[in-house]
Tab-separated table of C-alpha atoms in Angstrom:
chain	number	residue	atom	x	y	z
A	295	GLU	CA	-13.873	36.845	9.929
A	296	LEU	CA	-10.141	36.226	10.235
A	297	ALA	CA	-9.875	37.647	13.785
A	298	ARG	CA	-11.796	34.859	15.478
A	299	VAL	CA	-9.254	34.580	18.296
A	300	THR	CA	-8.246	37.459	20.568
A	301	THR	CA	-5.473	37.614	23.157
A	302	ASP	CA	-4.282	39.866	25.945
A	303	GLY	CA	-0.766	38.514	25.643
A	304	VAL	CA	-1.342	35.765	28.188
A	305	GLN	CA	-4.675	34.121	27.465
A	306	TYR	CA	-6.538	33.437	24.219
A	307	ALA	CA	-10.285	33.614	23.670
A	308	LEU	CA	-12.751	33.333	20.816
A	309	SER	CA	-13.955	36.713	19.655
A	310	SER	CA	-17.701	35.997	19.490
A	311	LYS	CA	-20.414	33.467	20.273
A	312	ARG	CA	-20.702	32.760	16.556
A	313	SER	CA	-17.030	31.807	16.400
A	314	LEU	CA	-17.449	29.624	19.488
A	315	ARG	CA	-20.449	27.864	17.949
A	316	ARG	CA	-18.590	27.206	14.707
A	317	TYR	CA	-15.599	25.911	16.620
A	318	LEU	CA	-17.618	23.522	18.751
A	319	GLN	CA	-19.529	22.225	15.724
A	320	ALA	CA	-16.434	21.448	13.661
A	321	VAL	CA	-13.636	20.685	16.116
A	322	GLY	CA	-12.472	17.087	16.312
A	323	ALA	CA	-9.665	14.674	15.722
A	324	ILE	CA	-11.437	12.000	13.672
A	325	VAL	CA	-10.389	12.035	10.032
A	326	GLY	CA	-13.298	11.524	7.673
A	327	ASP	CA	-13.405	9.392	4.557
A	328	LEU	CA	-10.668	10.607	2.238
A	329	THR	CA	-11.637	11.170	-1.359
A	330	VAL	CA	-9.946	12.893	-4.283
A	331	ALA	CA	-11.813	14.671	-7.036
A	332	VAL	CA	-11.390	13.333	-10.577
A	333	ARG	CA	-11.824	15.961	-13.289
A	334	ASN	CA	-11.638	16.140	-17.052
A	335	GLY	CA	-10.739	19.804	-17.465
A	336	THR	CA	-13.330	21.648	-15.405
A	337	PHE	CA	-15.866	18.814	-15.621
A	338	THR	CA	-16.047	16.664	-12.461
A	339	VAL	CA	-16.025	12.991	-13.400
A	340	GLY	CA	-16.420	11.749	-9.845
A	341	GLN	CA	-14.371	10.921	-6.774
A	342	ILE	CA	-11.981	8.106	-5.856
A	343	GLU	CA	-10.679	6.901	-2.520
A	344	GLY	CA	-7.491	8.651	-1.422
A	345	ARG	CA	-5.302	5.541	-1.081
A	346	PHE	CA	-6.285	4.435	-4.574
A	347	ALA	CA	-5.366	7.865	-5.910
A	348	ALA	CA	-1.966	7.573	-4.257
A	349	MET	CA	-1.266	4.391	-6.250
A	350	LEU	CA	-1.872	6.113	-9.582
A	351	GLU	CA	0.784	7.586	-11.827
A	352	VAL	CA	0.508	9.734	-14.939
A	353	GLY	CA	-0.461	7.456	-17.842
A	354	ASP	CA	-2.333	4.895	-15.720
A	355	ARG	CA	-5.851	3.916	-16.715
A	356	PHE	CA	-8.823	3.144	-14.499
A	357	VAL	CA	-12.576	2.766	-14.768
A	358	LEU	CA	-14.941	5.282	-13.175
A	359	GLY	CA	-18.572	5.901	-14.031
A	360	ALA	CA	-18.558	3.028	-16.568
A	361	ARG	CA	-15.861	4.789	-18.626
A	362	THR	CA	-12.118	4.284	-18.874
A	363	TRP	CA	-9.921	7.276	-18.072
A	364	ARG	CA	-6.194	7.913	-18.419
A	365	VAL	CA	-4.413	10.002	-15.768
A	366	ALA	CA	-3.104	13.246	-17.294
A	367	SER	CA	-1.806	14.976	-14.153
A	368	MET	CA	-2.177	14.910	-10.387
A	369	THR	CA	-2.017	17.444	-7.596
A	370	GLY	CA	-2.757	17.300	-3.906
A	371	ALA	CA	-6.319	18.373	-4.632
A	372	GLU	CA	-7.393	16.415	-7.721
A	373	VAL	CA	-6.615	13.958	-10.465
A	374	GLN	CA	-6.916	15.279	-14.006
A	375	VAL	CA	-7.946	12.603	-16.527
A	376	ARG	CA	-8.724	12.252	-20.229
A	377	PRO	CA	-11.060	9.739	-21.891
A	378	ASP	CA	-9.224	6.627	-23.066
A	379	ARG	CA	-10.532	4.520	-25.913
A	380	GLY	CA	-7.384	2.512	-26.573
A	381	ARG	CA	-7.043	-1.248	-26.473
A	382	GLU	CA	-4.344	-1.404	-23.830
A	383	THR	CA	-5.164	-3.657	-20.908
A	384	THR	CA	-3.469	-2.185	-17.837
A	385	VAL	CA	-6.132	-0.917	-15.451
A	386	PRO	CA	-5.106	-0.316	-11.821
A	387	SER	CA	-7.388	-1.977	-9.308
A	388	TRP	CA	-9.263	-0.303	-6.498
A	389	ALA	CA	-8.861	-2.488	-3.421
A	390	GLY	CA	-11.421	-0.534	-1.424
A	391	ALA	CA	-11.450	-0.005	2.335
A	392	ARG	CA	-10.900	-3.594	3.420
A	393	ALA	CA	-9.545	-4.057	6.926
A	394	ALA	CA	-5.951	-5.191	7.226
A	395	GLN	CA	-5.101	-8.482	8.888
A	396	SER	CA	-4.494	-8.012	12.614
A	397	GLU	CA	-1.136	-8.621	14.296
A	398	ARG	CA	-2.632	-11.503	16.254
A	399	VAL	CA	-3.788	-13.225	13.070
A	400	SER	CA	-0.430	-12.545	11.396
A	401	SER	CA	1.430	-14.190	14.279
A	402	ALA	CA	-0.891	-17.196	14.073
A	403	CYS	CA	-0.236	-17.474	10.328
A	404	GLU	CA	3.512	-17.559	10.931
A	405	ARG	CA	3.076	-20.382	13.433
A	406	VAL	CA	0.961	-22.287	10.923
A	407	PHE	CA	3.659	-21.912	8.265
A	408	GLU	CA	6.216	-23.172	10.792
A	409	ALA	CA	4.041	-26.233	11.496
A	410	LEU	CA	3.669	-26.881	7.750
A	411	ASP	CA	7.438	-26.677	7.311
A	412	ALA	CA	7.926	-29.243	10.067
A	413	ALA	CA	5.263	-31.525	8.568
A	414	MET	CA	7.016	-31.465	5.194
A	415	GLU	CA	10.130	-32.936	6.844
A	416	LEU	CA	8.266	-36.168	7.588
A	417	PRO	CA	9.289	-38.990	5.221
A	418	ALA	CA	5.886	-40.296	4.099
A	419	GLU	CA	2.926	-38.528	2.497
A	420	PRO	CA	0.321	-39.997	4.894
A	421	ALA	CA	2.335	-38.730	7.853
A	422	ARG	CA	2.538	-35.242	6.308
A	423	VAL	CA	-1.202	-35.159	5.721
A	424	ALA	CA	-1.884	-36.318	9.286
A	425	ALA	CA	0.434	-33.634	10.692
A	426	VAL	CA	-1.243	-30.928	8.636
A	427	ARG	CA	-4.688	-32.120	9.739
A	428	ALA	CA	-3.562	-31.883	13.355
A	429	ALA	CA	-2.079	-28.415	12.857
A	430	LEU	CA	-5.059	-26.969	10.993
A	431	GLY	CA	-7.934	-29.026	12.361
A	432	SER	CA	-9.052	-29.652	8.778
A	433	GLY	CA	-10.401	-32.564	6.804
A	434	GLU	CA	-8.213	-34.874	4.789
A	435	ASP	CA	-8.968	-33.337	1.389
A	436	ASN	CA	-8.061	-29.862	2.610
A	437	ALA	CA	-4.931	-31.202	4.291
A	438	ARG	CA	-3.801	-32.823	1.051
A	439	ALA	CA	-4.306	-29.546	-0.805
A	440	VAL	CA	-2.233	-27.697	1.825
A	441	VAL	CA	0.525	-30.313	1.583
A	442	ARG	CA	0.585	-29.752	-2.154
A	443	LEU	CA	0.838	-26.002	-1.614
A	444	ALA	CA	3.670	-26.338	0.920
A	445	ARG	CA	5.547	-28.783	-1.327
A	446	ALA	CA	5.292	-26.359	-4.248
A	447	GLN	CA	6.544	-23.477	-2.089
A	448	ARG	CA	9.520	-25.416	-0.753
A	449	ALA	CA	10.478	-26.589	-4.240
A	450	SER	CA	11.478	-23.056	-5.240
A	451	SER	CA	11.688	-21.021	-2.056
A	452	ARG	CA	11.071	-21.335	1.702
A	453	LEU	CA	8.108	-21.028	4.026
A	454	PRO	CA	8.136	-17.982	6.316
A	455	SER	CA	8.182	-18.584	10.066
A	456	PRO	CA	8.649	-16.672	13.338
A	457	SER	CA	12.413	-17.120	12.876
A	458	ARG	CA	12.712	-16.767	9.092
A	459	PHE	CA	12.139	-13.797	6.765
A	460	VAL	CA	11.550	-14.865	3.167
A	461	VAL	CA	12.319	-12.519	0.260
A	462	GLU	CA	11.820	-13.620	-3.342
A	463	LEU	CA	13.289	-11.996	-6.445
A	464	VAL	CA	11.074	-12.958	-9.372
A	465	ARG	CA	12.290	-12.104	-12.871
A	466	ASP	CA	9.527	-11.517	-15.432
A	467	LYS	CA	10.986	-10.501	-18.810
A	468	ARG	CA	12.365	-6.983	-18.201
A	469	ARG	CA	10.717	-6.635	-14.800
A	470	LEU	CA	11.996	-7.696	-11.409
A	471	HIS	CA	9.524	-8.262	-8.583
A	472	VAL	CA	10.803	-8.092	-4.999
A	473	VAL	CA	8.319	-10.040	-2.853
A	474	ALA	CA	8.840	-9.804	0.917
A	475	PHE	CA	6.775	-11.995	3.253
A	476	THR	CA	6.429	-9.643	6.210
A	477	LEU	CA	2.872	-10.753	7.158
A	478	ALA	CA	2.304	-7.235	8.487
A	479	GLY	CA	-1.184	-6.640	7.078
A	480	SER	CA	-2.042	-4.870	3.834
A	481	THR	CA	-1.840	-1.287	5.165
A	482	ALA	CA	1.536	-1.674	6.874
A	483	ASN	CA	2.851	-3.640	3.897
A	484	GLU	CA	1.933	-0.727	1.659
A	485	VAL	CA	4.037	1.535	3.892
A	486	ILE	CA	6.937	-0.922	3.648
A	487	ALA	CA	6.643	-1.200	-0.143
A	488	ARG	CA	6.583	2.592	-0.543
A	489	ALA	CA	9.627	3.051	1.659
A	490	VAL	CA	11.547	0.334	-0.219
A	491	ALA	CA	10.659	1.931	-3.562
A	492	THR	CA	11.892	5.317	-2.281
A	493	ARG	CA	15.183	3.858	-1.073
A	494	ALA	CA	15.688	1.871	-4.259
A	495	ARG	CA	15.086	4.995	-6.348
A	496	ARG	CA	17.917	6.736	-4.509
A	497	ASP	CA	20.251	3.850	-5.349
A	498	THR	CA	19.172	3.124	-8.921
A	499	THR	CA	17.338	6.303	-10.084
A	500	LEU	CA	14.600	3.921	-11.275
A	501	GLY	CA	10.972	4.272	-10.344
A	502	ALA	CA	9.017	1.297	-9.075
A	503	GLU	CA	5.439	0.090	-8.733
A	504	VAL	CA	4.236	-1.041	-5.328
A	505	ALA	CA	1.570	-3.496	-4.219
A	506	ALA	CA	0.600	-5.031	-0.910
A	507	THR	CA	-1.428	-7.914	0.461
A	508	ASP	CA	-1.812	-8.985	4.073
A	509	GLU	CA	1.083	-11.397	3.626
A	510	CYS	CA	3.617	-9.563	1.518
A	511	ALA	CA	4.958	-6.260	0.245
A	512	VAL	CA	5.771	-6.214	-3.481
A	513	VAL	CA	8.003	-3.739	-5.311
A	514	THR	CA	8.286	-4.091	-9.100
A	515	PHE	CA	11.143	-2.584	-11.107
A	516	SER	CA	11.318	-2.169	-14.878
A	517	GLY	CA	14.766	-2.100	-16.461
A	518	LEU	CA	16.732	-3.170	-13.378
A	519	SER	CA	19.445	-5.300	-14.947
A	520	GLU	CA	20.936	-6.799	-11.770
A	521	ALA	CA	18.991	-8.137	-8.829
A	522	PRO	CA	19.917	-6.612	-5.454
A	523	ASP	CA	22.082	-8.729	-3.171
A	524	GLU	CA	21.158	-9.550	0.419
A	525	ALA	CA	23.123	-6.636	1.863
A	526	THR	CA	21.201	-4.218	-0.367
A	527	LEU	CA	17.888	-5.841	0.508
A	528	ARG	CA	18.677	-5.558	4.212
A	529	ARG	CA	19.263	-1.835	3.750
A	530	TRP	CA	16.095	-1.370	1.700
A	531	PHE	CA	14.001	-3.270	4.253
A	532	GLY	CA	15.661	-1.747	7.298
A	533	PRO	CA	13.487	-0.071	9.962
A	534	GLU	CA	15.736	2.980	10.190
A	535	GLN	CA	14.189	6.262	8.973
A	536	LEU	CA	11.026	4.519	7.833
A	537	PHE	CA	8.982	7.541	8.900
A	538	GLU	CA	11.053	9.921	6.771
A	539	ASP	CA	11.122	7.638	3.727
A	540	LEU	CA	7.360	7.094	3.801
A	541	LEU	CA	6.723	10.824	3.939
A	542	ASP	CA	9.229	11.390	1.147
A	543	SER	CA	7.307	8.967	-1.056
A	544	LEU	CA	3.989	10.694	-0.284
A	545	ASP	CA	5.092	14.336	-0.418
A	546	GLY	CA	2.815	16.225	-2.789
A	547	SER	CA	0.753	13.128	-3.585
A	548	ALA	CA	-3.004	13.041	-3.948
A	549	LEU	CA	-3.232	11.017	-0.736
A	550	ALA	CA	-1.255	13.590	1.259
A	551	GLY	CA	-3.421	16.336	-0.231
A	552	ALA	CA	-6.588	14.504	0.807
A	553	TYR	CA	-5.338	14.098	4.370
A	554	PHE	CA	-4.237	17.749	4.473
A	555	ARG	CA	-7.795	18.772	3.585
A	556	GLU	CA	-8.934	17.023	6.766
A	557	VAL	CA	-6.139	18.617	8.792
A	558	ALA	CA	-7.227	22.038	7.511
A	559	ARG	CA	-10.846	21.273	8.363
A	560	VAL	CA	-10.066	20.151	11.915
A	561	SER	CA	-7.856	23.204	12.457
A	562	GLN	CA	-10.756	25.451	11.355
A	563	LEU	CA	-8.840	26.904	8.404
A	564	TRP	CA	-11.307	25.547	5.878
A	565	THR	CA	-14.869	24.285	5.708
A	566	SER	CA	-16.656	22.749	2.775
A	567	GLU	CA	-19.362	25.438	3.026
A	568	ARG	CA	-17.021	28.274	2.029
A	569	GLY	CA	-17.781	29.924	-1.258
A	570	ARG	CA	-15.809	30.278	-4.454
A	571	GLY	CA	-12.757	32.480	-4.367
A	572	THR	CA	-11.622	31.446	-0.887
A	573	VAL	CA	-8.300	29.797	-0.154
A	574	THR	CA	-8.545	26.072	-0.846
A	575	PRO	CA	-6.757	23.306	1.100
A	576	GLY	CA	-4.841	22.389	-2.052
A	577	LEU	CA	-3.484	25.912	-2.462
A	578	LEU	CA	-2.649	26.161	1.232
A	579	TYR	CA	-0.857	22.789	1.099
A	580	ASP	CA	1.249	23.803	-1.895
A	581	VAL	CA	2.186	27.174	-0.382
A	582	LEU	CA	3.218	25.659	2.952
A	583	ARG	CA	5.276	22.924	1.279
A	584	LYS	CA	7.144	25.539	-0.724
A	585	HIS	CA	7.588	28.326	1.817
A	586	ASP	CA	7.232	26.809	5.325
A	587	PRO	CA	7.885	23.028	5.219
A	588	ASP	CA	8.097	22.798	9.025
A	589	HIS	CA	4.735	24.485	9.592
A	590	VAL	CA	2.629	23.008	12.403
A	591	LEU	CA	-0.061	21.944	9.898
A	592	LEU	CA	2.475	19.966	7.880
A	593	ARG	CA	3.782	18.377	11.075
A	594	ALA	CA	0.199	17.421	11.907
A	595	LEU	CA	-0.182	16.005	8.400
A	596	ARG	CA	2.949	13.860	8.777
A	597	PHE	CA	1.743	12.444	12.078
A	598	THR	CA	-1.702	11.770	10.594
A	599	LEU	CA	-0.249	9.944	7.597
A	600	TRP	CA	2.084	7.893	9.790
A	601	THR	CA	-0.684	6.696	12.100
A	602	ALA	CA	-3.473	6.368	9.524
A	603	LEU	CA	-1.281	4.238	7.240
A	604	ASP	CA	-0.187	1.980	10.120
A	605	GLY	CA	3.397	3.199	10.093
A	606	PRO	CA	4.108	2.051	13.674
A	607	ARG	CA	3.149	-1.523	12.787
A	608	ALA	CA	5.290	-1.402	9.639
A	609	GLU	CA	8.261	-0.247	11.725
A	610	ARG	CA	7.706	-3.010	14.302
A	611	SER	CA	7.506	-5.585	11.533
A	612	LEU	CA	10.761	-4.468	9.905
A	613	ARG	CA	12.537	-4.534	13.252
A	614	MET	CA	11.421	-8.132	13.747
A	615	MET	CA	12.494	-9.080	10.210
A	616	ALA	CA	15.935	-7.556	10.756
A	617	GLY	CA	16.522	-9.912	13.680
A	618	ARG	CA	15.551	-13.080	11.824
A	619	ALA	CA	17.421	-15.376	9.508
A	620	TRP	CA	16.928	-14.273	5.893
A	621	ALA	CA	16.065	-16.632	3.058
A	622	VAL	CA	16.497	-14.904	-0.326
A	623	ALA	CA	15.360	-16.880	-3.378
A	624	THR	CA	15.854	-15.945	-7.041
A	625	LEU	CA	13.033	-17.307	-9.214
A	626	ASP	CA	11.906	-17.262	-12.821
A	627	ARG	CA	8.251	-17.650	-11.853
A	628	PRO	CA	6.079	-16.774	-8.844
A	629	SER	CA	6.258	-19.107	-5.864
A	630	ALA	CA	3.121	-20.790	-4.573
A	631	LEU	CA	2.691	-18.384	-1.629
A	632	SER	CA	3.165	-15.282	-3.761
A	633	ILE	CA	0.278	-16.248	-6.065
A	634	PRO	CA	-2.294	-13.946	-4.353
A	635	ALA	CA	-0.103	-10.887	-5.021
A	636	PHE	CA	0.636	-11.841	-8.620
A	637	ALA	CA	-2.938	-12.903	-9.319
A	638	TRP	CA	-4.137	-9.518	-8.110
A	639	ALA	CA	-1.748	-7.873	-10.563
A	640	GLU	CA	-3.080	-10.114	-13.330
A	641	ARG	CA	-6.562	-9.015	-12.347
A	642	ASP	CA	-5.442	-5.488	-13.166
A	643	ALA	CA	-4.157	-6.560	-16.520
A	644	VAL	CA	-7.488	-7.027	-17.096
A	645	ARG	CA	-10.823	-7.968	-18.398
A	646	PRO	CA	-12.826	-5.270	-16.661
A	647	ASP	CA	-16.111	-6.898	-17.680
A	648	ASP	CA	-15.458	-9.855	-15.319
A	649	PRO	CA	-12.498	-9.166	-13.013
A	650	GLU	CA	-13.318	-11.950	-10.550
A	651	ALA	CA	-13.162	-14.552	-13.321
A	652	ALA	CA	-9.869	-13.038	-14.455
A	653	LEU	CA	-8.540	-13.304	-10.905
A	654	ALA	CA	-9.538	-16.960	-10.558
A	655	ALA	CA	-8.067	-17.873	-13.946
A	656	ALA	CA	-4.802	-16.069	-13.203
A	657	ALA	CA	-4.453	-17.738	-9.807
A	658	HIS	CA	-5.126	-21.175	-11.277
A	659	ALA	CA	-2.556	-20.707	-14.051
A	660	LEU	CA	0.092	-19.457	-11.628
A	661	PHE	CA	-0.439	-22.316	-9.206
A	662	GLN	CA	-0.190	-24.925	-11.960
A	663	ARG	CA	3.259	-23.523	-12.804
A	664	ALA	CA	4.315	-23.465	-9.160
A	665	ALA	CA	2.937	-26.947	-8.426
A	666	ALA	CA	4.884	-28.401	-11.343
A	667	LEU	CA	8.086	-27.491	-9.525
A	668	GLY	CA	6.910	-29.485	-6.529
A	669	GLY	CA	6.465	-32.631	-8.556
A	670	ASP	CA	2.681	-32.406	-9.046
A	671	ALA	CA	1.253	-32.995	-12.484
């Protein structure tokens, strides 16, 4: 069974027609849907999407199969959980497999923000509304709402543009949120947030939570007494060694384990039909990480993670941001444009019976605070 390939020292060949058939049936380069098993001891609770599993940490709670579970431990192969009947309210969200915003749309959004910034320089409200209507092709009511949004954003921070990179430092009790408006799409922004958290951990020894929307990458620190200065932020958001820092943040994670399972399947080292007692992808992954970290399968895994998580786009985005003027704002509340990211976090902190209502209520409350800074009642 193991000697499926023979060689005469020059050429290689499959040892039998059966091996050839199995190879042709399973060979490929398309990674399937990545899922991670969730188990309570030996009992299988269900499965979760790999990227969601990568966001979890020990102690986090989430809902699966109409029950709330607390993460007890994680490996590259599974997430071990225990039933949770407490009254705590932090439940990580599952964003699902939504498509990230394209680069073309992101560039158009930056141009729209630039047009809004120019409109806000006009002296009279009717002129601002007219300029926004012309820029967006919208009705008057929508234009007035956008003017209100832009005014609220400019009251505490700046609007991003093709020449300006906006970073906001939002203090929330003992937490500090670093919100960077990269407009790189949700997948690439997740890469950026993970890399920033890895770099910040080297500097501060503090862990961080990460979140991403299409517009911004968010890194949240607990217990960070002093906000980073612009020089530190430039280093954290630099494009250099992004590949290495992303892989460092994912090494041994459930997401990396899920992708390695697919690498092992494509390389014919494992199939889901194999019986009990055979070498599992999780065991193989752990052994290679410990004893042969430069193995070809691990190199294939790194390349797969980099491309599947939109690493090239994240790197391009950070290179563009490095060449722009930086606008760093220190705030005591979320800005108007950061509301989607903060509202999503509030959705996690949670009424799981009606999360959409929780999201709408959180967004409304945050915008009322931001609009007050812009002079709106």
